[in-house]
mmCIF file of C-alpha atoms in Angstrom:
data_model
loop_
_atom_site.group_PDB
_atom_site.id
_atom_site.type_symbol
_atom_site.label_atom_id
_atom_site.label_comp_id
_atom_site.label_asym_id
_atom_site.label_seq_id
_atom_site.Cartn_x
_atom_site.Cartn_y
_atom_site.Cartn_z
ATOM 1 C CA UNK S 292 -7.865 9.672 9.160
ATOM 2 C CA UNK S 293 -6.959 10.862 12.629
ATOM 3 C CA UNK S 294 -3.618 10.389 14.355
ATOM 4 C CA UNK S 295 -1.638 8.067 12.090
ATOM 5 C CA UNK S 296 0.542 6.704 14.889
ATOM 6 C CA UNK S 297 -2.523 5.603 16.871
ATOM 7 C CA UNK S 298 -4.100 4.030 13.794
ATOM 8 C CA UNK S 299 -0.839 2.233 12.995
ATOM 9 C CA UNK S 300 -0.691 0.848 16.540
ATOM 10 C CA UNK S 301 -4.258 -0.454 16.147
ATOM 11 C CA UNK S 302 -3.266 -2.208 12.925
ATOM 12 C CA UNK S 303 -0.125 -3.755 14.395
ATOM 13 C CA UNK S 304 -2.250 -5.136 17.252
ATOM 14 C CA UNK S 305 -4.432 -7.065 14.784
ATOM 15 C CA UNK S 306 -3.757 -10.739 14.210
ATOM 16 C CA UNK S 307 -2.069 -11.574 10.928
ATOM 17 C CA UNK S 308 -5.294 -13.205 9.712
ATOM 18 C CA UNK S 309 -7.310 -10.071 10.541
ATOM 19 C CA UNK S 310 -4.737 -7.820 8.885
ATOM 20 C CA UNK S 311 -4.771 -9.991 5.749
ATOM 21 C CA UNK S 312 -8.576 -10.015 5.660
ATOM 22 C CA UNK S 313 -8.685 -6.218 5.983
ATOM 23 C CA UNK S 314 -6.033 -5.845 3.263
ATOM 24 C CA UNK S 315 -7.888 -8.230 0.947
ATOM 25 C CA UNK S 316 -11.214 -6.394 1.361
ATOM 26 C CA UNK S 317 -9.578 -3.052 0.725
ATOM 27 C CA UNK S 318 -7.653 -4.393 -2.264
ATOM 28 C CA UNK S 319 -10.954 -5.443 -3.857
ATOM 29 C CA UNK S 320 -12.479 -2.023 -3.163
ATOM 30 C CA UNK S 321 -9.369 -0.235 -4.436
ATOM 31 C CA UNK S 322 -9.416 -2.229 -7.688
ATOM 32 C CA UNK S 323 -13.080 -1.344 -8.224
ATOM 33 C CA UNK S 324 -12.328 2.360 -7.853
ATOM 34 C CA UNK S 325 -9.147 2.218 -9.933
ATOM 35 C CA UNK S 326 -11.110 0.477 -12.687
ATOM 36 C CA UNK S 327 -13.402 3.521 -12.864
ATOM 37 C CA UNK S 328 -10.405 5.800 -13.379
ATOM 38 C CA UNK S 329 -8.173 3.638 -15.583
ATOM 39 C CA UNK S 330 -10.154 0.689 -16.880
ATOM 40 C CA UNK S 331 -7.888 -2.123 -18.007
ATOM 41 C CA UNK S 332 -4.866 -0.853 -16.059
ATOM 42 C CA UNK S 333 -6.174 -1.169 -12.525
ATOM 43 C CA UNK S 334 -3.957 -4.146 -11.596
ATOM 44 C CA UNK S 335 -0.818 -2.366 -12.789
ATOM 45 C CA UNK S 336 -1.816 0.810 -10.965
ATOM 46 C CA UNK S 337 -2.464 -1.041 -7.735
ATOM 47 C CA UNK S 338 0.857 -2.884 -8.100
ATOM 48 C CA UNK S 339 2.611 0.467 -8.526
ATOM 49 C CA UNK S 340 0.972 1.835 -5.388
ATOM 50 C CA UNK S 341 1.870 -1.259 -3.369
ATOM 51 C CA UNK S 342 5.446 -1.160 -4.694
ATOM 52 C CA UNK S 343 5.651 2.507 -3.702
ATOM 53 C CA UNK S 344 4.464 1.711 -0.189
ATOM 54 C CA UNK S 345 6.968 -1.117 0.179
ATOM 55 C CA UNK S 346 9.774 0.964 -1.309
ATOM 56 C CA UNK S 347 9.041 4.060 0.759
ATOM 57 C CA UNK S 348 11.813 3.239 3.229
ATOM 58 C CA UNK S 349 14.161 1.778 0.614
ATOM 59 C CA UNK S 350 13.956 -1.720 2.087
ATOM 60 C CA UNK S 351 11.700 -4.737 1.881
ATOM 61 C CA UNK S 352 11.377 -6.517 5.215
ATOM 62 C CA UNK S 353 10.889 -10.269 5.377
ATOM 63 C CA UNK S 354 7.505 -9.693 7.014
ATOM 64 C CA UNK S 355 6.347 -7.331 4.250
ATOM 65 C CA UNK S 356 7.423 -9.857 1.607
ATOM 66 C CA UNK S 357 5.556 -12.719 3.308
ATOM 67 C CA UNK S 358 2.487 -10.545 3.817
ATOM 68 C CA UNK S 359 2.332 -9.527 0.142
ATOM 69 C CA UNK S 360 2.878 -13.164 -0.883
ATOM 70 C CA UNK S 361 -0.035 -14.235 1.328
ATOM 71 C CA UNK S 362 -2.195 -11.362 0.107
ATOM 72 C CA UNK S 363 -1.674 -12.347 -3.528
ATOM 73 C CA UNK S 364 -1.451 -16.096 -2.817
ATOM 74 C CA UNK S 365 1.765 -16.190 -4.807
ATOM 75 C CA UNK S 366 5.438 -16.786 -4.257
ATOM 76 C CA UNK S 367 7.328 -13.609 -5.080
ATOM 77 C CA UNK S 368 11.002 -13.089 -5.710
ATOM 78 C CA UNK S 369 12.573 -10.715 -3.167
ATOM 79 C CA UNK S 370 14.822 -9.311 -5.908
ATOM 80 C CA UNK S 371 11.931 -8.804 -8.311
ATOM 81 C CA UNK S 372 9.731 -7.102 -5.714
ATOM 82 C CA UNK S 373 12.630 -4.951 -4.473
ATOM 83 C CA UNK S 374 13.434 -3.987 -8.059
ATOM 84 C CA UNK S 375 9.808 -3.051 -8.690
ATOM 85 C CA UNK S 376 9.721 -0.988 -5.503
ATOM 86 C CA UNK S 377 12.932 0.824 -6.480
ATOM 87 C CA UNK S 378 11.303 1.972 -9.748
ATOM 88 C CA UNK S 379 8.785 3.967 -7.721
ATOM 89 C CA UNK S 380 11.218 5.745 -5.421
ATOM 90 C CA UNK S 381 11.898 8.769 -7.616
ATOM 91 C CA UNK S 382 9.886 11.958 -7.273
ATOM 92 C CA UNK S 383 8.402 11.795 -10.788
ATOM 93 C CA UNK S 384 6.852 8.377 -10.148
ATOM 94 C CA UNK S 385 5.608 9.425 -6.715
ATOM 95 C CA UNK S 386 3.948 12.474 -8.228
ATOM 96 C CA UNK S 387 2.249 10.322 -10.868
ATOM 97 C CA UNK S 388 0.902 7.998 -8.179
ATOM 98 C CA UNK S 389 -0.225 10.968 -6.065
ATOM 99 C CA UNK S 390 -2.085 12.408 -9.060
ATOM 100 C CA UNK S 391 -3.777 9.098 -9.806
ATOM 101 C CA UNK S 392 -4.818 8.551 -6.162
ATOM 102 C CA UNK S 393 -6.087 12.140 -5.973
ATOM 103 C CA UNK S 394 -8.418 11.404 -8.885
ATOM 104 C CA UNK S 395 -10.247 8.763 -6.831
ATOM 105 C CA UNK S 396 -13.297 9.432 -4.714
ATOM 106 C CA UNK S 397 -13.078 9.331 -0.916
ATOM 107 C CA UNK S 398 -13.929 5.620 -0.641
ATOM 108 C CA UNK S 399 -11.336 4.598 -3.230
ATOM 109 C CA UNK S 400 -8.647 6.707 -1.631
ATOM 110 C CA UNK S 401 -9.501 5.325 1.819
ATOM 111 C CA UNK S 402 -9.275 1.743 0.499
ATOM 112 C CA UNK S 403 -5.819 2.356 -0.982
ATOM 113 C CA UNK S 404 -4.585 4.043 2.196
ATOM 114 C CA UNK S 405 -5.928 1.192 4.328
ATOM 115 C CA UNK S 406 -4.384 -1.451 2.067
ATOM 116 C CA UNK S 407 -0.984 0.258 2.222
ATOM 117 C CA UNK S 408 -1.319 0.670 5.978
ATOM 118 C CA UNK S 409 -2.002 -3.066 6.329
ATOM 119 C CA UNK S 410 1.076 -3.949 4.283
ATOM 120 C CA UNK S 411 3.303 -1.548 6.200
ATOM 121 C CA UNK S 412 1.901 -2.715 9.550
ATOM 122 C CA UNK S 413 2.804 -6.319 8.743
ATOM 123 C CA UNK S 414 6.351 -5.827 10.052
ATOM 124 C CA UNK S 415 5.144 -3.889 13.135
ATOM 125 C CA UNK S 416 7.443 -0.942 12.293
ATOM 126 C CA UNK S 417 6.494 2.410 10.795
ATOM 127 C CA UNK S 418 9.648 4.151 9.660
ATOM 128 C CA UNK S 419 9.638 7.918 8.999
ATOM 129 C CA UNK S 420 9.708 7.377 5.220
ATOM 130 C CA UNK S 421 6.715 5.035 5.400
ATOM 131 C CA UNK S 422 4.886 7.520 7.600
ATOM 132 C CA UNK S 423 5.583 10.270 5.044
ATOM 133 C CA UNK S 424 4.311 8.027 2.226
ATOM 134 C CA UNK S 425 1.027 7.361 4.052
ATOM 135 C CA UNK S 426 0.521 11.028 4.894
ATOM 136 C CA UNK S 427 1.100 11.899 1.255
ATOM 137 C CA UNK S 428 -1.476 9.331 0.135
ATOM 138 C CA UNK S 429 -4.028 10.660 2.601
ATOM 139 C CA UNK S 430 -3.758 14.277 1.503
#
């Protein structure tokens, strides 16, 4: 992916419906690729990646919470989602996620990066920690 700031600005310019549609398509693709790597655990792996993206800056914005709720068509507890995100803040968990994402082919990795970018773009703010998380995923 080219300049991340420019890409992020493109995503924040999308309508919420377009951003959700893009996230949904990429979530389906990501699950397909995760299934090839860890069959039977793909939902948990994707949840861990999403939690890591949300927890990258140590905070869960209202917009990110609503976006994830809409993406999964479920009502989620802020405390539960924040707690899940906090579990993936330490370096050991980040390394495990990096290793798992690195085992995917280019299309799978792109789908995960795009999904995370959609979620992070939902609040129209890319904090330095979120930027670092995305760069790490893309490498």
